Coordinates of N, CA and C in Angstrom, one line a residue:
M28 N 57.8 192.9 125.7 CA 58.4 194.3 125.7 C 57.6 195.2 126.6
K29 N 56.2 195.2 126.4 CA 55.3 196.1 127.2 C 55.4 195.8 128.7
R30 N 55.6 194.5 129.0 CA 55.7 194.1 130.4 C 57.0 194.6 131.0
S31 N 58.1 194.5 130.2 CA 59.4 195.0 130.6 C 59.4 196.5 130.9
M32 N 58.7 197.2 130.0 CA 58.6 198.7 130.2 C 57.8 199.0 131.4
A33 N 56.7 198.2 131.6 CA 55.9 198.4 132.8 C 56.7 198.2 134.1
V34 N 57.5 197.2 134.1 CA 58.3 196.9 135.3 C 59.3 198.0 135.6
V35 N 59.9 198.5 134.5 CA 60.8 199.7 134.6 C 60.1 200.9 135.2
G36 N 58.9 201.1 134.6 CA 58.1 202.3 135.1 C 57.7 202.2 136.5
V37 N 57.3 201.0 137.0 CA 57.0 200.8 138.4 C 58.2 201.1 139.3
L38 N 59.4 200.5 138.9 CA 60.6 200.7 139.7 C 61.0 202.2 139.8
L39 N 60.8 202.9 138.7 CA 61.2 204.3 138.6 C 60.2 205.1 139.5
L40 N 58.9 204.7 139.5 CA 57.9 205.4 140.4 C 58.2 205.2 141.8
V41 N 58.5 203.9 142.2 CA 58.8 203.6 143.6 C 60.0 204.3 144.1
S42 N 61.0 204.5 143.2 CA 62.3 205.1 143.6 C 62.3 206.6 143.5
S43 N 61.2 207.2 143.0 CA 61.2 208.6 142.7 C 61.5 209.5 143.9
M44 N 61.3 209.0 145.1 CA 61.6 209.8 146.3 C 62.9 209.4 147.0
A45 N 63.6 208.4 146.4 CA 64.8 207.9 147.0 C 66.0 208.4 146.3
M46 N 67.1 208.7 147.0 CA 68.3 209.2 146.3 C 69.5 208.4 146.7
A47 N 70.4 208.1 145.7 CA 71.6 207.4 146.0 C 72.5 208.3 146.9
A48 N 73.4 207.6 147.6 CA 74.4 208.4 148.4 C 75.8 207.7 148.2
I49 N 76.2 207.5 147.0 CA 77.5 206.8 146.7 C 78.6 207.7 146.9
E50 N 79.7 207.2 147.6 CA 80.9 208.0 147.9 C 82.1 207.1 147.7
A51 N 83.2 207.7 147.4 CA 84.5 206.9 147.3 C 84.7 206.2 148.6
G52 N 85.2 204.9 148.4 CA 85.4 204.1 149.6 C 84.3 203.2 150.0
M53 N 83.1 203.4 149.4 CA 82.0 202.5 149.7 C 82.1 201.2 149.0
K54 N 81.4 200.2 149.4 CA 81.4 198.8 148.8 C 79.9 198.5 148.4
E55 N 79.8 197.6 147.4 CA 78.5 197.2 146.9 C 78.5 195.7 146.8
V56 N 77.4 195.1 147.3 CA 77.2 193.6 147.1 C 75.9 193.5 146.2
A57 N 76.0 192.9 145.0 CA 74.9 192.8 144.1 C 74.6 191.3 143.8
V58 N 73.3 191.0 143.8 CA 72.8 189.7 143.4 C 71.9 189.9 142.2
Q59 N 72.1 189.1 141.1 CA 71.3 189.3 139.9 C 71.0 187.9 139.3
F60 N 69.8 187.8 138.7 CA 69.4 186.5 138.1 C 68.9 186.7 136.7
S61 N 69.0 185.6 135.9 CA 68.4 185.6 134.5 C 68.1 184.2 134.1
F62 N 67.0 184.0 133.4 CA 66.6 182.7 132.8 C 66.6 182.8 131.3
Q63 N 67.1 181.8 130.6 CA 67.2 181.8 129.2 C 66.7 180.5 128.6
E64 N 66.0 180.5 127.5 CA 65.7 179.3 126.7 C 66.3 179.5 125.3
I65 N 67.2 178.6 124.9 CA 67.9 178.8 123.7 C 67.4 177.8 122.7
K66 N 67.0 178.3 121.5 CA 66.5 177.5 120.4 C 67.3 177.8 119.2
S67 N 67.6 176.8 118.4 CA 68.3 177.0 117.2 C 67.4 176.7 116.0
D68 N 67.6 177.4 114.9 CA 66.9 177.2 113.6 C 67.4 176.0 112.9
T69 N 68.6 175.6 113.2 CA 69.3 174.5 112.5 C 68.8 173.2 113.1
E70 N 68.3 172.3 112.2 CA 67.8 171.0 112.7 C 69.0 170.1 113.2
G71 N 68.7 169.6 114.4 CA 69.8 168.7 115.0 C 70.8 169.5 115.7
S72 N 70.7 170.8 115.8 CA 71.7 171.6 116.5 C 71.8 171.1 118.0
S73 N 73.0 171.2 118.6 CA 73.2 170.9 120.0 C 72.6 171.9 120.9
E74 N 72.2 173.1 120.3 CA 71.6 174.1 121.1 C 70.1 174.0 121.1
D75 N 69.5 173.0 120.5 CA 68.0 172.8 120.5 C 67.6 172.5 121.9
G76 N 66.6 173.2 122.5 CA 66.1 172.8 123.8 C 67.0 173.0 124.9
M77 N 67.9 174.1 124.9 CA 68.8 174.3 126.0 C 68.2 175.4 126.9
Y78 N 68.2 175.2 128.2 CA 67.7 176.1 129.2 C 68.8 176.5 130.1
N79 N 68.9 177.8 130.3 CA 70.0 178.4 131.2 C 69.4 179.2 132.4
M80 N 69.9 179.0 133.5 CA 69.6 179.8 134.7 C 70.9 180.4 135.1
I81 N 71.0 181.7 135.1 CA 72.2 182.4 135.5 C 72.1 183.2 136.8
G82 N 73.0 182.9 137.7 CA 73.0 183.7 139.0 C 74.4 184.4 139.0
Q83 N 74.3 185.7 139.4 CA 75.5 186.5 139.5 C 75.7 187.2 140.8
L84 N 76.8 187.0 141.4 CA 77.2 187.7 142.7 C 78.4 188.6 142.4
T85 N 78.2 189.9 142.8 CA 79.3 190.8 142.5 C 79.6 191.6 143.8
L86 N 80.9 191.8 144.0 CA 81.4 192.7 145.1 C 82.2 193.8 144.4
N87 N 81.8 195.0 144.6 CA 82.4 196.2 144.0 C 83.0 197.1 145.1
Y88 N 84.1 197.8 144.8 CA 84.6 198.8 145.6 C 84.7 200.1 144.8
F89 N 84.1 201.2 145.4 CA 84.1 202.5 144.7 C 85.4 203.3 144.8
M90 N 86.1 203.3 143.7 CA 87.4 204.1 143.7 C 87.0 205.6 143.8
A91 N 85.9 205.9 143.2 CA 85.3 207.3 143.2 C 83.8 207.2 143.1
S92 N 83.1 208.2 143.3 CA 81.7 208.2 143.3 C 81.1 207.7 142.0
H93 N 81.9 207.8 140.9 CA 81.4 207.5 139.6 C 82.1 206.3 139.0
W94 N 83.0 205.6 139.8 CA 83.8 204.5 139.2 C 84.0 203.4 140.3
S95 N 83.7 202.2 139.9 CA 83.9 201.0 140.8 C 84.7 199.9 140.1
F96 N 85.4 199.2 140.9 CA 86.1 198.0 140.5 C 85.9 196.9 141.4
G97 N 85.7 195.7 140.9 CA 85.4 194.5 141.8 C 85.6 193.2 141.1
V98 N 84.9 192.2 141.8 CA 85.0 190.8 141.4 C 83.6 190.3 141.1
Q99 N 83.4 189.6 140.1 CA 82.1 189.1 139.7 C 82.1 187.6 139.6
T100 N 81.3 186.9 140.3 CA 81.2 185.4 140.3 C 79.9 185.0 139.6
L101 N 79.9 184.2 138.5 CA 78.8 183.9 137.8 C 78.6 182.3 137.7
L102 N 77.4 181.9 138.0 CA 77.1 180.5 137.9 C 76.0 180.3 136.9
N103 N 76.3 179.5 135.9 CA 75.3 179.2 134.8 C 75.0 177.8 134.8
V104 N 73.8 177.4 135.2 CA 73.3 176.1 135.2 C 72.4 175.8 134.0
N105 N 72.6 174.8 133.3 CA 71.8 174.6 132.1 C 71.4 173.1 131.9
A106 N 70.4 172.9 131.1 CA 70.0 171.5 130.8 C 69.7 171.5 129.3
S107 N 70.2 170.5 128.6 CA 70.1 170.4 127.2 C 69.2 169.1 126.9
E108 N 68.2 169.3 126.1 CA 67.3 168.2 125.8 C 67.8 167.4 124.6
T109 N 68.0 166.1 124.8 CA 68.6 165.3 123.7 C 67.6 164.1 123.5
T110 N 67.7 163.5 122.3 CA 66.8 162.4 121.9 C 67.7 161.1 121.9
K111 N 67.2 160.1 122.7 CA 67.9 158.8 122.8 C 67.6 157.9 121.6
A112 N 68.3 156.8 121.5 CA 68.1 155.8 120.4 C 66.6 155.3 120.4
D113 N 66.0 155.2 121.5 CA 64.6 154.6 121.5 C 63.6 155.7 121.2
G114 N 64.0 156.9 120.9 CA 63.1 157.9 120.5 C 62.6 158.8 121.7
T115 N 62.9 158.4 122.9 CA 62.5 159.3 124.1 C 63.6 160.4 124.3
S116 N 63.2 161.4 125.0 CA 64.1 162.5 125.2 C 64.5 162.6 126.7
E117 N 65.6 163.2 126.9 CA 66.0 163.4 128.3 C 66.9 164.7 128.4
L118 N 66.9 165.2 129.6 CA 67.7 166.5 129.8 C 69.1 166.1 130.3
Q119 N 70.1 166.6 129.7 CA 71.5 166.4 130.1 C 72.0 167.7 130.9
P120 N 72.4 167.5 132.1 CA 72.8 168.7 132.9 C 74.2 169.2 132.5
G121 N 74.4 170.4 132.8 CA 75.8 171.0 132.6 C 75.8 172.4 133.3
G122 N 76.9 173.0 133.2 CA 77.0 174.3 133.9 C 78.4 175.0 133.7
T123 N 78.4 176.3 134.0 CA 79.6 177.1 133.9 C 79.7 177.9 135.2
A124 N 80.9 177.9 135.8 CA 81.2 178.7 136.9 C 82.5 179.4 136.7
F125 N 82.5 180.7 136.8 CA 83.7 181.5 136.7 C 83.7 182.7 137.5
V126 N 84.9 183.2 137.7 CA 85.2 184.5 138.5 C 85.9 185.4 137.5
M127 N 85.4 186.7 137.5 CA 85.9 187.7 136.6 C 86.1 189.0 137.3
A128 N 87.1 189.7 136.8 CA 87.3 191.1 137.3 C 86.2 192.0 136.5
R129 N 85.8 193.0 137.2 CA 84.7 193.9 136.6 C 85.0 195.3 137.0
T130 N 84.6 196.2 136.1 CA 84.7 197.6 136.4 C 83.5 198.3 135.8
D131 N 83.0 199.3 136.4 CA 81.8 200.1 136.0 C 82.0 201.6 136.1
L132 N 81.5 202.3 135.1 CA 81.5 203.7 135.1 C 80.1 204.3 135.2
Y133 N 79.8 205.1 136.2 CA 78.5 205.6 136.4 C 78.3 206.9 135.7
L134 N 77.2 207.0 134.9 CA 77.0 208.2 134.0 C 76.1 209.2 134.6
G135 N 75.8 209.1 135.9 CA 74.9 210.1 136.5 C 75.6 210.6 137.8
G136 N 74.9 211.6 138.4 CA 75.3 212.1 139.7 C 75.3 211.1 140.8
A137 N 76.1 211.2 141.8 CA 76.2 210.3 142.9 C 74.9 210.3 143.8
E138 N 74.1 211.4 143.6 CA 72.9 211.5 144.4 C 71.6 211.4 143.6
W139 N 71.8 210.9 142.4 CA 70.6 210.7 141.5 C 69.7 209.5 142.0
A140 N 68.5 209.5 141.7 CA 67.6 208.4 142.1 C 67.8 207.2 141.2
T141 N 68.1 207.5 139.9 CA 68.3 206.4 138.9 C 69.6 206.7 138.2
I142 N 70.6 205.8 138.2 CA 71.9 206.0 137.7 C 72.2 205.0 136.6
P143 N 72.4 205.5 135.3 CA 72.8 204.5 134.3 C 74.3 204.3 134.4
Y144 N 74.8 203.1 133.9 CA 76.2 202.8 134.0 C 76.6 201.8 132.8
V145 N 77.9 201.8 132.5 CA 78.4 200.9 131.5 C 79.7 200.4 132.1
G146 N 80.2 199.3 131.6 CA 81.5 198.7 132.1 C 81.9 197.5 131.3
G147 N 82.9 196.8 131.8 CA 83.5 195.7 131.2 C 83.9 194.6 132.2
H148 N 84.1 193.4 131.7 CA 84.5 192.3 132.6 C 85.3 191.3 131.8
G149 N 86.1 190.5 132.5 CA 86.9 189.4 131.9 C 87.5 188.5 132.9
G150 N 87.7 187.2 132.5 CA 88.2 186.2 133.4 C 88.4 184.9 132.7
Y151 N 88.5 183.9 133.5 CA 88.7 182.5 133.1 C 87.6 181.6 133.7
S152 N 87.2 180.6 132.9 CA 86.0 179.8 133.3 C 86.3 178.3 133.0
I153 N 85.6 177.5 133.7 CA 85.6 176.0 133.5 C 84.2 175.6 133.2
Y154 N 83.9 175.0 132.0 CA 82.6 174.5 131.6 C 82.6 173.0 131.8
A155 N 81.7 172.5 132.6 CA 81.5 171.1 132.8 C 80.3 170.6 132.1
F156 N 80.3 169.4 131.5 CA 79.2 168.9 130.8 C 79.3 167.3 130.8
Q157 N 78.2 166.7 130.5 CA 78.1 165.2 130.5 C 77.4 164.8 129.3
S158 N 78.0 164.0 128.4 CA 77.4 163.5 127.2 C 76.5 162.4 127.4
A159 N 75.6 162.2 126.5 CA 74.6 161.0 126.7 C 75.4 159.7 126.7
G160 N 75.1 158.9 127.7 CA 75.8 157.6 127.9 C 77.1 157.6 128.5
A161 N 77.7 158.8 128.8 CA 79.0 158.9 129.4 C 78.9 158.6 130.9
E162 N 79.9 158.0 131.5 CA 79.9 157.7 132.9 C 80.4 158.9 133.8
K163 N 81.2 159.7 133.2 CA 81.7 160.9 134.0 C 81.6 162.1 133.1
A164 N 81.7 163.3 133.8 CA 81.6 164.6 133.1 C 82.9 164.9 132.5
D165 N 82.8 165.6 131.4 CA 84.0 166.2 130.7 C 84.1 167.7 131.1
W166 N 85.3 168.3 130.8 CA 85.4 169.7 131.1 C 86.1 170.5 130.0
Q167 N 85.9 171.8 129.9 CA 86.4 172.6 128.9 C 86.8 174.0 129.5
S168 N 88.0 174.4 129.4 CA 88.4 175.7 129.9 C 88.1 176.8 128.9
E169 N 87.8 178.0 129.3 CA 87.5 179.0 128.4 C 88.0 180.4 129.0
I170 N 88.3 181.3 128.1 CA 88.5 182.7 128.4 C 87.2 183.4 128.2
A171 N 86.8 184.2 129.1 CA 85.6 184.9 129.0 C 85.8 186.4 129.2
Y172 N 85.2 187.2 128.3 CA 85.3 188.7 128.4 C 84.1 189.3 127.8
G173 N 83.8 190.6 128.1 CA 82.6 191.2 127.6 C 82.3 192.6 128.2
G174 N 81.1 193.0 128.0 CA 80.7 194.3 128.6 C 79.3 194.3 129.1
Q175 N 79.0 195.3 129.9 CA 77.6 195.3 130.6 C 77.2 196.8 130.7
G176 N 75.9 197.0 130.8 CA 75.3 198.3 131.0 C 74.0 198.2 131.6
G177 N 73.5 199.2 132.3 CA 72.2 199.1 132.8 C 71.8 200.3 133.7
L178 N 70.8 200.1 134.6 CA 70.3 201.1 135.4 C 70.4 200.6 136.9
K179 N 70.8 201.5 137.8 CA 70.6 201.3 139.2 C 69.5 202.2 139.7
I180 N 68.4 201.6 140.1 CA 67.2 202.4 140.5 C 67.1 202.3 142.0
F181 N 67.4 203.4 142.7 CA 67.5 203.4 144.2 C 66.2 203.4 144.9
A182 N 65.9 202.4 145.7 CA 64.8 202.3 146.6 C 65.0 203.1 147.9
T183 N 66.3 203.0 148.4 CA 66.7 203.8 149.5 C 68.2 204.3 149.2
E184 N 68.8 205.0 150.2 CA 70.2 205.4 149.9 C 71.1 204.2 149.9
R185 N 70.7 203.0 150.5 CA 71.6 201.9 150.5 C 71.2 200.7 149.7
V186 N 70.0 200.8 149.1 CA 69.5 199.6 148.3 C 69.0 200.1 146.9
S187 N 69.4 199.4 145.9 CA 69.0 199.7 144.5 C 68.5 198.4 143.8
W188 N 67.5 198.6 143.0 CA 67.1 197.6 142.0 C 68.0 197.7 140.8
N189 N 68.4 196.6 140.2 CA 69.3 196.6 139.1 C 68.7 196.0 137.8
L190 N 68.8 196.7 136.7 CA 68.4 196.1 135.4 C 69.7 196.2 134.6
E191 N 70.2 195.0 134.1 CA 71.4 195.0 133.4 C 71.4 194.1 132.1
G192 N 72.0 194.7 131.1 CA 72.2 193.9 129.9 C 73.7 193.5 129.8
D193 N 73.9 192.3 129.5 CA 75.3 191.7 129.5 C 75.6 190.9 128.3
V194 N 76.7 191.2 127.7 CA 77.2 190.4 126.5 C 78.6 189.8 126.9
T195 N 78.7 188.5 126.9 CA 80.0 187.8 127.3 C 80.4 186.9 126.1
I196 N 81.6 186.9 125.8 CA 82.2 186.1 124.7 C 83.1 185.1 125.4
F197 N 82.9 183.8 125.0 CA 83.7 182.7 125.5 C 84.6 182.1 124.4
E198 N 85.9 182.0 124.6 CA 86.8 181.4 123.7 C 87.4 180.2 124.3
T199 N 87.2 179.0 123.7 CA 87.7 177.8 124.3 C 89.2 177.6 124.4
G200 N 89.6 176.9 125.4 CA 91.0 176.6 125.7 C 91.2 175.1 125.7
D201 N 91.9 174.7 126.8 CA 92.1 173.2 126.9 C 90.8 172.5 127.3
S202 N 90.8 171.2 127.1 CA 89.7 170.4 127.5 C 90.1 169.0 127.9
S203 N 89.3 168.2 128.5 CA 89.6 166.9 129.0 C 89.8 165.9 127.9
S204 N 89.3 166.2 126.7 CA 89.4 165.3 125.5 C 90.5 165.6 124.6
D205 N 91.3 166.7 124.8 CA 92.4 167.1 123.9 C 93.4 166.0 123.6
D206 N 93.9 165.3 124.7 CA 94.9 164.3 124.5 C 94.3 163.1 123.7
E207 N 93.1 162.7 123.9 CA 92.5 161.6 123.2 C 92.3 162.0 121.7
L208 N 92.0 163.2 121.4 CA 91.8 163.7 120.0 C 93.2 163.7 119.3
R209 N 94.2 164.2 120.0 CA 95.5 164.3 119.3 C 96.1 162.9 119.1
A210 N 95.8 161.9 120.0 CA 96.2 160.5 119.8 C 95.6 159.9 118.5
L211 N 94.4 160.5 118.1 CA 93.8 160.0 116.9 C 94.2 160.8 115.7
G212 N 95.1 161.8 115.9 CA 95.5 162.6 114.8 C 94.6 163.7 114.5
I213 N 93.7 164.1 115.4 CA 92.8 165.2 115.3 C 93.2 166.4 116.1
E214 N 93.4 167.5 115.5 CA 93.7 168.7 116.3 C 92.4 169.3 116.9
P215 N 92.4 169.6 118.2 CA 91.2 170.2 118.8 C 90.8 171.5 118.1
T216 N 89.5 171.7 118.0 CA 89.0 172.9 117.3 C 88.7 174.0 118.3
E217 N 89.2 175.2 118.0 CA 88.8 176.3 118.9 C 87.4 176.9 118.5
M218 N 86.7 177.3 119.5 CA 85.3 177.8 119.3 C 85.1 179.1 120.0
K219 N 84.2 179.9 119.5 CA 83.8 181.2 120.2 C 82.3 181.2 120.3
L220 N 81.8 181.6 121.5 CA 80.4 181.6 121.8 C 80.1 183.0 122.4
R221 N 79.0 183.6 121.9 CA 78.6 184.9 122.5 C 77.2 184.7 123.2
V222 N 77.2 185.1 124.4 CA 76.0 184.9 125.2 C 75.4 186.3 125.6
T223 N 74.2 186.6 125.3 CA 73.6 187.9 125.6 C 72.5 187.6 126.7
S224 N 72.5 188.4 127.8 CA 71.6 188.2 128.9 C 71.0 189.5 129.4
L225 N 69.8 189.4 129.9 CA 69.2 190.5 130.6 C 69.0 190.0 132.1
L226 N 69.7 190.7 133.0 CA 69.7 190.3 134.4 C 68.9 191.3 135.2
I227 N 68.2 190.8 136.2 CA 67.4 191.6 137.2 C 67.8 191.2 138.6
G228 N 68.1 192.2 139.5 CA 68.5 191.9 140.8 C 68.5 193.2 141.7
F229 N 69.3 193.1 142.7 CA 69.4 194.3 143.7 C 70.8 194.4 144.2
S230 N 71.1 195.5 144.8 CA 72.4 195.8 145.4 C 72.2 196.4 146.8
Y231 N 73.2 196.1 147.6 CA 73.3 196.8 148.9 C 74.6 197.5 149.0
Y232 N 74.6 198.7 149.5 CA 75.8 199.6 149.6 C 76.1 199.9 151.1
F233 N 77.4 199.8 151.4 CA 77.8 200.0 152.8 C 79.2 200.6 152.8

C-alpha cells in the first residue's frame, strides 16, 4: 500500500505543471496493464495457483469535455497450476478476449492536471481453456459487465498516466460441452464470476 501511495505521489508531482486540454470531439487511445495472482482458501479449488495478465486497449470519443464513449478491448491471459497423477505439477494455459462498449464521466475541469472519473462497461466474451489431458481447447461464452473509476494524471496536454480500478462480472452462456452434457441428462450450470483489477497505463489524446 505504501508503495502504491508513493507511485501516486510521484505521478502527481511530475504532472503538477501539466494541464489537460480535453475538448468535445477529441479522441483518446489508452493502453493499460494489470497482473494478478489468484489463490483460494478452499483445498483443491480450481482457482489455486492461477495467474492472470490483463492487457486493455481503449478508444474513446469525447461527446463533451466531461463525457466520453468508446470501445474497450481486453485480453486476459492466464495459467492455472494443476497436479498430475504422478504428483508433478504443470501450468494449463487459458485466456479471455472480449470487446465491450464503455462510457466515462469526468468529475473535474477539462483543464485540471489530475482528473478523477467513473464509468461503466459491458459486452460479450469468449473464454478458451484446455483441460489436463485434453487434445483440444474448449470454449465458454459469457456476458460481461461492470464499472470502473480512477485518475487521469496529465504529464502533458496530450498524454496522461492512468490509475484505474475495475470490477467486471462474468455470467456464463453457451459452451462447447453443452450438447455432451444434455446427452447425458445433465443440464449445464450457469455461473457468475466477479473479477476486481487495478490497472496502470497511459493515454494519448488527439
